[in-house]
Short mmCIF file of C-alpha atoms in Angstrom, two decimals:
data_model
loop_
_atom_site.label_atom_id
_atom_site.label_comp_id
_atom_site.label_asym_id
_atom_site.label_seq_id
_atom_site.Cartn_x
_atom_site.Cartn_y
_atom_site.Cartn_z
CA MET K 153 0.33 -0.07 -0.14
CA THR K 154 1.29 3.19 -1.02
CA THR K 155 0.93 6.45 1.52
CA PRO K 156 -0.95 9.57 1.90
CA SER K 157 1.73 11.82 -0.15
CA ARG K 158 2.69 9.25 -2.93
CA ASP K 159 -1.39 8.30 -3.27
CA VAL K 160 -1.10 12.22 -4.04
CA ASP K 161 1.32 11.65 -6.38
CA LEU K 162 0.24 9.19 -8.07
CA PHE K 163 -3.14 10.28 -8.58
CA ASP K 164 -1.33 13.86 -10.13
CA ARG K 165 0.49 11.62 -12.97
CA VAL K 166 -2.52 9.54 -13.46
CA TYR K 167 -4.73 13.07 -14.12
CA ARG K 168 -1.86 14.67 -15.84
CA ASP K 169 -1.23 11.30 -18.08
CA CYS K 170 -4.92 9.88 -18.32
CA GLY K 171 -6.71 12.33 -18.43
CA THR K 172 -7.23 13.13 -21.86
CA ALA K 173 -7.95 9.16 -22.56
CA VAL K 174 -11.07 9.07 -20.13
CA LEU K 175 -12.64 13.03 -22.59
CA GLY K 176 -12.01 10.85 -25.71
CA TYR K 177 -13.93 7.91 -23.76
CA ALA K 178 -16.88 10.42 -22.52
CA LEU K 179 -16.81 11.88 -26.15
CA ARG K 180 -17.28 9.24 -28.15
CA ARG K 181 -19.84 7.92 -26.24
CA CYS K 182 -21.87 11.02 -24.72
CA ASP K 183 -24.47 13.44 -26.03
CA SER K 184 -23.06 16.24 -25.75
CA ARG K 185 -20.22 17.96 -24.06
CA GLU K 186 -21.34 18.43 -21.69
CA ASP K 187 -22.43 15.18 -20.86
CA ALA K 188 -19.28 14.27 -21.69
CA LEU K 189 -17.69 16.61 -19.04
CA ASP K 190 -19.93 15.61 -16.63
CA VAL K 191 -18.54 11.34 -16.81
CA VAL K 192 -14.73 12.88 -16.56
CA ALA K 193 -15.54 14.98 -13.23
CA GLU K 194 -16.91 12.35 -12.16
CA THR K 195 -14.73 9.26 -12.94
CA PHE K 196 -11.87 11.57 -11.79
CA ALA K 197 -13.72 12.76 -8.58
CA ILE K 198 -14.37 8.93 -8.03
CA ALA K 199 -10.62 8.23 -8.75
CA TRP K 200 -9.55 10.67 -5.95
CA ARG K 201 -11.85 8.97 -3.42
CA ARG K 202 -10.40 6.01 -4.51
CA ARG K 203 -6.87 6.87 -4.73
CA THR K 204 -5.71 4.04 -3.18
CA ASP K 205 -6.84 1.73 -5.60
CA LEU K 206 -4.97 3.61 -8.45
CA PRO K 207 -3.45 0.67 -9.89
CA PRO K 208 0.32 1.07 -9.44
CA ASP K 209 0.42 -0.48 -13.37
CA PRO K 210 0.70 1.60 -15.78
CA GLY K 211 -0.85 -0.72 -18.11
CA GLU K 212 -3.94 -1.01 -15.45
CA VAL K 213 -4.91 2.68 -14.38
CA ARG K 214 -7.05 3.26 -17.54
CA PRO K 215 -8.87 -0.02 -18.12
CA TRP K 216 -9.23 0.50 -14.13
CA LEU K 217 -10.50 4.30 -14.77
CA PHE K 218 -13.21 3.80 -18.04
CA GLY K 219 -14.20 1.48 -15.64
CA ILE K 220 -15.79 4.37 -13.36
CA ALA K 221 -16.88 5.89 -16.52
CA ARG K 222 -17.88 3.01 -17.75
CA ASN K 223 -21.04 3.87 -13.97
CA CYS K 224 -20.58 7.41 -14.27
CA LEU K 225 -22.34 7.02 -17.67
CA ALA K 226 -24.49 4.44 -16.39
CA ASN K 227 -26.35 6.15 -12.83
CA SER K 228 -27.58 8.66 -14.33
CA LEU K 229 -29.95 9.90 -15.93
CA ARG K 230 -29.19 12.86 -17.91
CA SER K 231 -32.16 13.72 -19.96
CA THR K 232 -33.65 15.14 -16.68
CA GLY K 233 -31.12 15.60 -14.56
CA ARG K 234 -27.43 17.63 -14.16
CA ALA K 235 -24.23 15.27 -12.85
CA GLY K 236 -23.57 19.89 -12.43
CA ARG K 237 -21.77 21.13 -10.47
CA LEU K 238 -17.58 19.35 -10.03
CA GLY K 239 -19.35 19.68 -14.72
CA GLU K 240 -19.32 23.26 -14.40
CA ARG K 241 -15.96 22.87 -12.44
CA LEU K 242 -14.49 21.22 -15.09
CA ALA K 243 -15.78 22.94 -18.38
CA ALA K 244 -14.87 26.61 -16.54
CA SER K 245 -10.99 25.69 -17.02
CA PHE K 246 -10.53 24.27 -20.24
CA ALA K 247 -10.55 27.69 -22.83
CA PRO K 248 -13.46 28.35 -24.93
CA GLY K 249 -13.93 26.00 -27.75
CA ALA K 250 -10.87 23.44 -26.46
CA VAL K 251 -13.20 20.30 -25.49
CA PRO K 252 -15.33 19.23 -29.19
CA ASP K 253 -18.68 18.81 -29.66
CA PRO K 254 -19.77 15.16 -30.82
CA ALA K 255 -23.55 16.37 -31.34
CA VAL K 256 -21.78 18.32 -33.87
CA LEU K 257 -18.89 16.07 -35.10
CA HIS K 258 -21.40 12.91 -35.05
CA GLU K 259 -23.52 14.99 -37.69
CA GLN K 260 -20.52 15.19 -39.94
CA SER K 261 -20.26 11.52 -40.80
CA ALA K 262 -22.38 9.15 -42.48
CA ASP K 263 -20.89 6.29 -42.92
CA ALA K 264 -20.11 7.29 -39.23
CA GLY K 265 -23.55 7.46 -38.14
CA ARG K 266 -24.31 4.03 -39.73
CA VAL K 267 -21.63 2.54 -37.90
CA ARG K 268 -22.56 3.95 -35.84
CA ALA K 269 -26.24 2.54 -35.20
CA ALA K 270 -25.23 0.23 -35.70
CA LEU K 271 -23.19 -0.67 -32.79
CA LEU K 272 -26.98 0.69 -30.28
CA GLU K 273 -28.05 -2.79 -32.12
CA LEU K 274 -25.48 -4.55 -30.14
CA SER K 275 -25.36 -5.34 -25.97
CA ASP K 276 -24.33 -2.25 -24.10
CA GLU K 277 -21.65 -5.29 -23.20
CA ASP K 278 -20.36 -6.17 -26.85
CA ARG K 279 -20.80 -2.27 -28.14
CA GLU K 280 -18.82 -1.60 -24.74
CA LEU K 281 -15.38 -4.98 -24.91
CA LEU K 282 -15.73 -4.14 -28.82
CA THR K 283 -15.10 0.02 -28.54
CA LEU K 284 -13.39 0.05 -25.01
CA ILE K 285 -10.95 -1.65 -28.26
CA ALA K 286 -10.76 0.51 -31.81
CA TRP K 287 -12.18 3.27 -29.68
CA GLU K 288 -9.39 3.98 -26.82
CA GLY K 289 -6.53 1.22 -28.62
CA LEU K 290 -6.88 -1.14 -25.32
CA THR K 291 -6.65 -5.06 -26.30
CA PRO K 292 -8.84 -7.14 -25.14
CA ALA K 293 -7.12 -8.37 -21.93
CA GLN K 294 -6.76 -4.92 -20.68
CA ALA K 295 -10.82 -4.15 -21.29
CA ALA K 296 -11.63 -7.51 -20.20
CA ALA K 297 -10.48 -6.16 -16.35
CA ALA K 298 -12.27 -2.51 -17.34
CA LEU K 299 -15.26 -4.74 -17.86
CA GLY K 300 -14.40 -7.45 -14.94
CA LEU K 301 -14.13 -9.80 -17.10
CA THR K 302 -11.58 -13.16 -17.88
CA ALA K 303 -8.99 -12.23 -20.46
CA GLY K 304 -10.39 -16.13 -21.53
CA THR K 305 -13.76 -14.65 -21.50
CA ALA K 306 -14.14 -11.98 -23.74
CA ARG K 307 -11.84 -13.04 -26.51
CA VAL K 308 -14.83 -15.26 -27.45
CA ARG K 309 -17.97 -11.96 -26.25
CA LEU K 310 -15.56 -9.93 -28.60
CA HIS K 311 -15.28 -12.74 -31.71
CA ARG K 312 -19.23 -13.18 -30.69
CA ALA K 313 -19.79 -8.55 -30.40
CA ARG K 314 -17.51 -8.88 -33.89
CA GLY K 315 -20.09 -11.15 -36.11
CA ARG K 316 -23.01 -8.90 -34.44
CA LEU K 317 -21.73 -6.12 -35.93
CA ARG K 318 -20.96 -7.19 -39.62
CA ALA K 319 -24.92 -8.66 -39.71
CA ALA K 320 -25.39 -5.31 -38.18
CA LEU K 321 -23.87 -3.64 -40.79
CA ALA K 322 -24.55 -6.52 -43.50
CA VAL K 323 -21.11 -6.39 -44.01
CA PRO K 324 -19.91 -10.20 -44.28
CA ALA K 325 -17.06 -11.30 -43.04
CA SER K 326 -13.72 -12.80 -44.20
CA SER K 327 -12.77 -16.21 -44.97
CA GLU K 328 -9.62 -15.44 -42.97
CA GLU K 329 -11.83 -15.46 -39.70
CA THR K 330 -11.64 -18.94 -38.64
CA SER K 331 -11.35 -20.12 -35.25
CA HIS K 332 -14.17 -19.72 -32.72
CA GLU K 333 -13.00 -19.99 -29.07
CA HIS K 334 -15.84 -21.89 -26.97
CA MET B 167 -14.98 -8.50 -47.33
CA SER B 168 -14.79 -7.79 -44.63
CA THR B 169 -11.52 -9.27 -41.37
CA ASP B 170 -11.14 -8.20 -37.73
CA ARG B 171 -8.39 -6.39 -39.40
CA GLU B 172 -11.29 -4.10 -41.73
CA LEU B 173 -13.67 -4.05 -39.08
CA ASP B 174 -11.59 -2.21 -36.46
CA THR B 175 -11.06 0.18 -39.09
CA LEU B 176 -14.35 0.63 -40.15
CA LEU B 177 -14.81 1.14 -36.37
CA ALA B 178 -12.02 3.06 -35.65
CA GLY B 179 -13.64 5.87 -38.66
CA ALA B 180 -17.00 6.49 -36.63
CA ALA B 181 -14.72 7.38 -33.11
CA VAL B 182 -15.19 10.50 -34.32
CA VAL B 183 -12.65 12.24 -31.71
CA ARG B 184 -9.00 10.86 -30.67
CA ASP B 185 -7.77 11.60 -28.13
CA ALA B 186 -5.30 13.31 -30.38
CA ASP B 187 -7.00 16.43 -31.23
CA LEU B 188 -8.06 17.06 -27.60
CA PRO B 189 -6.46 19.32 -25.18
CA VAL B 190 -5.26 18.25 -21.50
CA LEU B 191 -6.49 18.14 -18.75
CA PRO B 192 -6.42 22.07 -17.27
CA ASP B 193 -4.89 21.91 -13.67
CA ALA B 194 -6.23 24.28 -12.84
CA PHE B 195 -9.87 21.77 -12.06
CA LEU B 196 -6.62 19.06 -9.71
CA THR B 197 -6.64 21.71 -7.82
CA THR B 198 -10.00 21.59 -7.27
CA LEU B 199 -9.97 17.67 -7.34
CA THR B 200 -7.94 17.92 -4.76
CA ALA B 201 -8.64 20.72 -1.97
CA GLU B 202 -9.24 19.61 1.52
CA GLU B 203 -11.54 21.54 3.05
CA PRO B 204 -11.39 22.81 6.16
CA ALA B 205 -13.29 21.15 9.36
CA SER B 206 -16.00 23.90 9.81
CA VAL B 207 -15.80 24.90 5.73
CA LEU B 208 -17.56 21.15 6.21
CA ALA B 209 -19.52 21.44 9.42
CA ALA B 210 -20.83 24.38 8.08
CA ARG B 211 -21.89 22.57 4.42
CA GLN B 212 -23.60 20.39 6.89
CA LEU B 213 -25.86 22.24 8.32
CA VAL B 214 -26.92 24.06 5.57
CA ASP B 215 -27.84 20.54 3.32
CA ASP B 216 -29.61 19.01 6.29
CA ALA B 217 -31.85 21.94 6.35
CA ARG B 218 -32.68 22.08 2.98
CA ARG B 219 -33.50 18.88 3.06
CA SER B 220 -35.53 19.75 6.44
CA ARG B 221 -37.29 21.87 3.74
CA LEU B 222 -37.98 19.90 0.87
CA ARG B 223 -39.72 17.88 3.20
CA ARG B 224 -42.78 20.91 2.82
CA ARG B 225 -42.21 21.68 0.24
CA PRO B 226 -45.38 21.43 -2.69
CA SER B 227 -44.15 19.59 -5.68
CA ARG B 228 -43.16 21.50 -9.04
CA LYS B 229 -45.78 19.46 -11.06
CA VAL B 230 -49.12 20.62 -11.13
CA LEU B 231 -50.66 17.65 -11.97
CA VAL B 232 -48.74 15.61 -9.15
CA ARG B 233 -48.92 16.96 -5.64
CA VAL B 234 -46.67 15.48 -2.21
CA ALA B 235 -48.21 15.68 0.60
CA ALA B 236 -46.13 15.85 2.67
CA GLY B 237 -45.78 13.02 6.47
CA VAL B 238 -46.08 10.07 6.01
CA LEU B 239 -47.54 8.28 4.14
CA ALA B 240 -51.35 6.07 5.91
CA VAL B 241 -51.26 2.95 5.19
CA ALA B 242 -54.35 0.02 5.31
CA ALA B 243 -52.51 -2.46 6.86
CA ALA B 244 -48.99 -2.93 9.24
CA TRP B 245 -45.79 -1.94 8.71
CA THR B 246 -43.09 -4.54 8.38
CA ALA B 247 -40.58 -4.01 11.54
CA ALA B 248 -38.66 -0.40 11.13
CA VAL B 249 -35.27 -0.97 9.98
CA VAL B 250 -33.04 2.28 8.86
CA VAL B 251 -29.67 2.23 9.77
CA ASP B 252 -28.81 5.27 12.12
CA ARG B 253 -27.49 8.31 10.15
CA PRO B 254 -24.28 9.96 11.59
CA ASP B 255 -25.78 12.64 13.06
CA GLY B 256 -28.43 10.65 14.89
CA ALA B 257 -30.96 12.11 14.98
CA ALA B 258 -32.94 10.59 11.67
CA PRO B 259 -35.66 9.24 12.81
CA PRO B 260 -37.08 5.51 11.29
CA VAL B 261 -38.23 5.44 8.23
CA ALA B 262 -40.80 2.67 7.45
CA ALA B 263 -40.81 -0.23 4.41
CA PRO B 264 -44.99 -1.09 3.72
CA ALA B 265 -45.49 -4.95 4.29
CA PRO B 266 -45.86 -6.57 0.54
CA SER B 267 -48.51 -5.99 -1.21
CA GLN B 268 -49.81 -3.50 0.22
CA VAL B 269 -51.81 -0.92 -1.48
CA VAL B 270 -50.18 2.56 0.38
CA GLU B 271 -52.72 5.63 -0.46
CA ALA B 272 -50.88 9.17 0.82
CA PRO B 273 -53.49 11.63 1.74
CA VAL B 274 -55.77 13.15 -0.41
CA ASP B 275 -54.05 15.22 -2.73
CA GLY B 276 -51.17 13.52 -2.91
CA ILE B 277 -49.55 9.40 -5.18
CA SER B 278 -51.24 6.51 -3.97
CA LEU B 279 -48.97 3.53 -4.91
CA VAL B 280 -50.18 0.29 -5.94
CA ALA B 281 -49.92 -2.24 -8.11
CA ALA B 282 -47.62 -2.39 -10.05
CA GLU B 283 -48.22 -3.44 -14.04
CA ARG B 284 -46.02 -6.89 -14.63
CA ALA B 285 -43.22 -6.20 -17.53
CA THR B 286 -43.84 -8.62 -20.17
CA PHE B 287 -42.38 -9.71 -23.44
CA PRO B 288 -45.17 -10.38 -25.49
CA LEU B 289 -44.29 -13.42 -28.03
CA SER B 290 -42.32 -17.18 -26.75
CA VAL B 291 -40.46 -19.11 -28.90
CA ASP B 292 -41.54 -22.74 -28.12
CA PRO B 293 -39.89 -25.10 -27.47
CA VAL B 294 -37.22 -22.36 -26.19
CA PRO B 295 -33.64 -24.57 -27.03
CA ALA B 296 -31.38 -27.02 -25.30
CA GLY B 297 -29.03 -23.75 -24.29
CA LEU B 298 -30.15 -20.30 -24.97
CA THR B 299 -30.40 -18.09 -22.56
CA ALA B 300 -33.46 -15.07 -23.51
CA THR B 301 -33.48 -10.87 -22.73
CA PHE B 302 -35.91 -9.45 -23.40
CA SER B 303 -35.81 -5.34 -24.42
CA ARG B 304 -38.41 -2.95 -25.29
CA TRP B 305 -38.06 0.62 -26.96
CA GLY B 306 -39.88 3.58 -27.73
CA GLY B 307 -43.73 3.71 -28.25
CA VAL B 308 -44.20 6.07 -24.86
CA ALA B 309 -44.42 10.21 -25.29
CA PHE B 310 -41.78 9.97 -22.59
CA TYR B 311 -39.63 8.68 -26.71
CA PRO B 312 -41.57 10.96 -29.16
CA GLY B 313 -41.55 10.17 -32.27
CA GLN B 314 -40.70 6.84 -31.95
CA PRO B 315 -42.06 3.68 -32.70
CA LEU B 316 -42.90 0.62 -29.72
CA VAL B 317 -40.35 -2.49 -31.21
CA TYR B 318 -39.39 -4.92 -28.83
CA SER B 319 -36.61 -6.95 -29.17
CA ALA B 320 -35.71 -10.17 -27.45
CA ASP B 321 -32.31 -11.95 -27.44
CA TYR B 322 -31.60 -15.58 -27.10
CA SER B 323 -27.71 -16.05 -27.16
CA SER B 324 -25.59 -19.09 -26.44
CA ALA B 325 -22.47 -18.86 -24.40
CA GLY B 326 -21.07 -19.97 -28.16
CA SER B 327 -21.55 -18.13 -31.37
CA ASP B 328 -24.90 -19.56 -31.68
CA ARG B 329 -28.12 -16.95 -31.47
CA PHE B 330 -31.20 -15.74 -32.04
CA LEU B 331 -33.79 -12.83 -32.38
CA VAL B 332 -36.78 -11.86 -32.83
CA ARG B 333 -38.15 -8.19 -32.99
CA LEU B 334 -42.35 -7.48 -33.08
CA PHE B 335 -42.95 -3.70 -34.78
CA PRO B 336 -46.07 -1.72 -35.04
CA ASP B 337 -45.87 -1.88 -38.54
CA ASP B 338 -43.63 -2.23 -41.83
CA PRO B 339 -39.75 -1.37 -40.43
CA ARG B 340 -38.91 -0.65 -44.13
CA ALA B 341 -40.57 2.53 -44.38
CA TRP B 342 -38.61 3.91 -41.52
CA PRO B 343 -36.42 7.00 -42.56
CA ASP B 344 -34.11 5.32 -39.52
CA SER B 345 -33.38 1.57 -40.92
CA GLY B 346 -31.18 0.79 -38.06
CA TRP B 347 -33.26 -3.07 -37.78
CA SER B 348 -31.15 -4.89 -40.56
CA VAL B 349 -33.93 -4.22 -42.80
CA ASP B 350 -31.67 -2.26 -45.36
CA GLY B 351 -29.99 -5.11 -47.02
CA PRO B 352 -30.44 -6.86 -50.01
CA VAL B 353 -32.54 -9.54 -50.32
CA THR B 354 -31.81 -12.70 -50.83
CA GLY B 355 -34.30 -14.89 -51.13
CA THR B 356 -38.25 -15.58 -50.41
CA VAL B 357 -39.42 -18.16 -47.40
CA THR B 358 -42.16 -18.76 -46.08
CA VAL B 359 -42.81 -19.32 -42.08
CA ASP B 360 -47.10 -19.39 -41.00
CA GLY B 361 -47.75 -19.23 -44.24
CA ALA B 362 -47.26 -15.93 -45.06
CA VAL B 363 -44.14 -15.00 -47.82
CA THR B 364 -41.02 -13.88 -45.94
CA GLU B 365 -38.30 -11.83 -46.61
CA VAL B 366 -34.47 -13.37 -45.85
CA ARG B 367 -31.79 -11.01 -46.27
CA GLY B 368 -28.46 -12.27 -45.15
CA GLY B 369 -24.24 -13.72 -46.26
CA ASP B 370 -21.56 -16.44 -44.30
CA GLY B 371 -23.04 -16.62 -40.69
CA TYR B 372 -26.70 -14.54 -40.89
CA LEU B 373 -29.42 -14.25 -41.28
CA THR B 374 -33.06 -12.24 -41.29
CA LEU B 375 -35.81 -13.09 -41.95
CA LEU B 376 -39.29 -10.13 -41.64
CA TRP B 377 -42.96 -10.71 -42.65
CA GLU B 378 -45.47 -9.62 -41.46
CA ARG B 379 -48.41 -11.30 -39.56
CA PRO B 380 -52.16 -11.72 -39.96
CA ASP B 381 -53.21 -8.47 -37.46
CA GLY B 382 -51.01 -6.60 -39.73
CA ARG B 383 -47.58 -6.28 -37.05
CA TRP B 384 -44.35 -7.26 -38.64
CA LEU B 385 -41.77 -9.84 -37.56
CA GLN B 386 -38.02 -10.01 -37.96
CA VAL B 387 -35.22 -13.15 -36.45
CA LEU B 388 -32.19 -12.28 -36.73
CA GLY B 389 -29.87 -16.46 -37.07
CA GLU B 390 -26.16 -15.68 -35.97
CA GLY B 391 -23.87 -19.23 -35.88
CA ALA B 392 -26.48 -22.18 -36.34
CA TYR B 393 -30.02 -20.02 -36.21
CA GLY B 394 -27.19 -17.45 -39.96
CA GLU B 395 -28.86 -21.27 -41.96
CA PRO B 396 -32.25 -21.03 -43.19
CA ALA B 397 -34.00 -23.95 -42.01
CA ALA B 398 -32.78 -23.26 -37.90
CA ALA B 399 -34.69 -19.85 -38.41
CA VAL B 400 -37.09 -20.99 -40.85
CA ALA B 401 -37.93 -23.52 -37.39
CA VAL B 402 -37.40 -20.71 -34.90
CA ALA B 403 -39.64 -17.78 -36.91
CA GLU B 404 -42.97 -21.17 -36.71
CA SER B 405 -42.08 -22.08 -33.01
CA ILE B 406 -42.75 -18.08 -31.49
CA VAL B 407 -46.06 -17.98 -29.91
CA ASP B 408 -48.46 -15.11 -28.72
CA ARG B 409 -47.84 -16.44 -25.05
CA PRO B 410 -46.02 -13.18 -23.26
CA GLN B 411 -43.89 -14.00 -20.65
CA PRO B 412 -41.91 -11.21 -17.87
CA VAL B 413 -38.75 -9.78 -18.39
CA GLY B 414 -35.82 -10.07 -15.06
CA LEU B 415 -37.05 -7.07 -13.85
CA GLN B 416 -39.76 -6.25 -12.59
CA PHE B 417 -41.66 -3.34 -10.33
CA GLY B 418 -44.42 -4.35 -7.24
CA LEU B 419 -46.11 -1.58 -6.30
CA ALA B 420 -45.56 1.33 -8.82
CA PRO B 421 -47.17 5.13 -8.90
CA ALA B 422 -51.49 5.45 -9.34
CA GLY B 423 -50.83 6.42 -13.39
CA TRP B 424 -48.19 5.22 -14.63
CA SER B 425 -47.74 2.68 -16.57
CA ILE B 426 -44.35 0.33 -19.05
CA GLY B 427 -41.84 2.63 -20.05
CA GLY B 428 -39.50 0.49 -21.06
CA TYR B 429 -36.81 -2.16 -20.60
CA GLU B 430 -33.75 -3.08 -21.30
CA GLU B 431 -32.24 -5.60 -21.90
CA SER B 432 -33.68 -7.51 -19.38
CA ARG B 433 -31.24 -5.38 -17.08
CA SER B 434 -32.85 -2.32 -16.78
CA LEU B 435 -37.28 -1.03 -16.74
CA ASP B 436 -38.54 2.42 -16.33
CA LEU B 437 -42.23 3.07 -15.71
CA VAL B 438 -43.76 6.67 -17.12
CA ASN B 439 -46.18 9.04 -15.82
CA ASP B 440 -49.71 8.23 -17.52
CA ALA B 441 -50.67 12.92 -16.68
CA ALA B 442 -46.45 14.11 -17.22
CA PRO B 443 -45.09 11.69 -19.67
CA GLU B 444 -41.28 13.77 -18.69
CA GLN B 445 -41.15 11.74 -15.06
CA LEU B 446 -39.28 8.91 -14.80
CA LEU B 447 -38.62 6.39 -12.54
CA ARG B 448 -36.19 4.08 -12.92
CA LEU B 449 -34.48 0.36 -12.80
CA SER B 450 -31.29 -0.76 -13.65
CA LEU B 451 -29.03 -2.54 -12.31
CA ILE B 452 -25.52 -2.10 -11.50
CA GLY B 453 -22.04 -3.88 -12.31
CA ARG B 454 -19.80 -4.61 -9.07
CA GLU B 455 -16.30 -3.65 -12.03
CA GLY B 456 -13.97 -2.30 -9.69
CA GLY B 457 -15.06 -3.01 -7.22
CA LEU B 458 -18.06 -0.77 -6.76
CA THR B 459 -19.95 -0.72 -4.10
CA VAL B 460 -23.11 -0.25 -2.38
CA ASP B 461 -21.51 2.58 -0.52
CA THR B 462 -19.22 3.65 -3.15
CA ALA B 463 -22.39 3.89 -5.65
CA LEU B 464 -22.57 7.21 -5.12
CA SER B 465 -19.48 8.33 -4.76
CA GLY B 466 -18.24 11.67 -7.46
CA THR B 467 -22.28 12.31 -8.21
CA GLU B 468 -22.83 15.60 -6.98
CA LEU B 469 -25.65 15.87 -4.32
CA ALA B 470 -29.16 18.10 -3.13
CA ALA B 471 -28.28 16.52 0.47
CA PRO B 472 -26.61 13.92 2.03
CA VAL B 473 -26.37 10.60 1.70
CA VAL B 474 -29.21 8.32 3.89
CA PRO B 475 -27.66 5.17 4.91
CA VAL B 476 -30.81 2.73 4.48
CA THR B 477 -32.11 -0.87 4.42
CA VAL B 478 -33.66 -2.44 1.41
CA GLN B 479 -34.70 -6.62 1.54
CA GLY B 480 -33.14 -7.24 4.38
CA LEU B 481 -30.12 -5.03 3.65
CA ASP B 482 -27.47 -2.30 3.37
CA GLY B 483 -28.94 0.72 0.64
CA ARG B 484 -28.20 3.99 0.44
CA LEU B 485 -30.44 6.69 -0.53
CA ALA B 486 -29.30 10.48 -2.12
CA LEU B 487 -31.13 13.68 -3.87
CA VAL B 488 -29.31 15.05 -6.42
CA GLU B 489 -28.96 17.98 -6.89
CA GLY B 490 -30.40 19.21 -10.67
CA TYR B 491 -28.70 22.32 -11.39
CA GLY B 492 -31.99 24.51 -13.40
CA ASN B 493 -33.30 20.89 -13.30
CA PRO B 494 -35.19 19.17 -10.94
CA ASP B 495 -33.36 17.52 -8.10
CA PHE B 496 -33.75 13.74 -8.31
CA TRP B 497 -33.73 11.13 -6.40
CA ASN B 498 -31.13 8.26 -5.91
CA LEU B 499 -31.71 5.18 -3.58
CA VAL B 500 -28.85 2.17 -4.34
CA GLY B 501 -29.53 -1.21 -3.09
CA GLU B 502 -28.64 -5.21 -3.47
CA PHE B 503 -30.41 -8.52 -4.33
CA ALA B 504 -29.59 -10.76 -1.77
CA ASP B 505 -27.28 -13.19 -3.47
CA GLY B 506 -27.55 -10.89 -6.25
CA PRO B 507 -26.87 -7.86 -8.40
CA MET B 508 -26.90 -4.40 -6.79
CA PHE B 509 -29.67 -2.01 -8.04
CA LEU B 510 -30.13 1.86 -9.24
CA LEU B 511 -33.42 3.16 -8.92
CA VAL B 512 -33.47 6.40 -10.22
CA ALA B 513 -37.14 8.39 -9.23
CA PRO B 514 -38.26 11.92 -9.51
CA GLN B 515 -38.06 13.88 -6.89
CA GLU B 516 -42.50 13.87 -6.15
CA LEU B 517 -42.67 10.54 -5.18
CA THR B 518 -41.43 11.69 -1.61
CA GLU B 519 -38.66 9.60 0.64
CA GLU B 520 -40.48 6.84 1.64
CA GLN B 521 -42.52 6.16 -1.40
CA LEU B 522 -40.00 5.56 -2.91
CA LEU B 523 -38.78 3.30 0.43
CA ALA B 524 -41.85 1.54 -0.43
CA ILE B 525 -41.18 0.98 -3.85
CA ALA B 526 -37.78 -0.56 -3.76
CA GLU B 527 -38.55 -3.06 -0.56
CA GLN B 528 -40.93 -4.95 -3.75
CA VAL B 529 -38.03 -4.81 -6.39
CA THR B 530 -37.68 -8.35 -8.00
CA TYR B 531 -35.21 -9.57 -10.42
CA SER B 532 -35.32 -13.17 -12.17
CA PRO B 533 -31.86 -13.59 -13.85
#
């Protein structure tokens, strides 16, 4: 276990090293900039409170943070209430225009819209498994950790999720895709 | 043909936001997060929160149509034991939960809680093939989701790659402007399901069937793995019967005049107010990823009042009023099912604390 001052130093380093990754995670999944900033603010507020649990291994920190962020995404009715003060403080800390608005970006690509619509046909966990790897660049093992799965279970689900996404996109699988892990 | 790498490239293009284009988080916010508050400030804030919470109990609802009376609910029968854990300030009165299956009447001008409508999926597959587990979803069809038609979806999945979906549409989904229901690919053939001409779409390892029922609604079967073959998919289609089946989560009590608003993969369930469609009560399952517990599930949430330890279904829970900041404040209640997952109730402030606890006491989950 780390000492309190080391916890603070570690948290500082995690905030600076991983903050942009958490911001990107939230912007890719929220409908508005304000919702995304709420998620980021809540994520780091929780991470601060739980800083004694911060993984010392740098390769484990982002999955840990994304696991918290995922719960922050799920745990409020954002359409009816804003997480509020912390999110607003974070927003006020940025220079104007520094954070893009996902609502605008989502409208700019028809192909992206088609893929996003197909993703919505998947289960929440399948979608998160695919996007943690494709968007956040996690390895399957890291994505498994973020979702509380074993690496073996994640590999099976990833194969299945890709198949479902292909079906939703009406994109046939390649003959190179071979093994079915059960 | 699409390899995994090609599929990931497609996915990457849909990200629309790249980390490389984003700013670093501001140091000023780090300071906000990590600043320690003096004890006197914390004490003063606690006093303000307690006073505000006291005012909230007496304040009439902001909604004209739904008014909540102050004070304790009157009940038709004996209470179960009051089991609220003492609050840290030691000043809390016990909050009792009603006995199961009771009609909980508020004073004349308040909300009544009545036996909840059972959430069901309108169709069954008979027989259910061995090795498949079903989850159920229902979207749209209520004023809370304006313009979204009512769609039911059942997902029968195996531990491997064999899976089929059954979807019920109110009319022909091919005619909808949003064609996100796997109906925009080329038709590769037709088959007959229960005498109805059925379009077949598909590719390597997957297949969809779409046909119109005699009642004018449309059914779709999507098959993968073993169910991606026409014979197996048709067999599934012909085994569908008009027999409702329960979904996993259920409310036992609901506000009078509220109806099922939707459910998602058997892991969340909504009730919506028929008279005020913007009001929603949501029950959802919470994962334990990252070691989340009942005690930490509300961490980081901006609260209008301190978290209150409560007991729900005999287990520890947490109740909090969440700050709305320009929108109405709303309740969060975290509980646990015995030997099961945690759950979260999100409810409008028009429901009293006692009502929310009564509702929480009667939610159930069957995986």
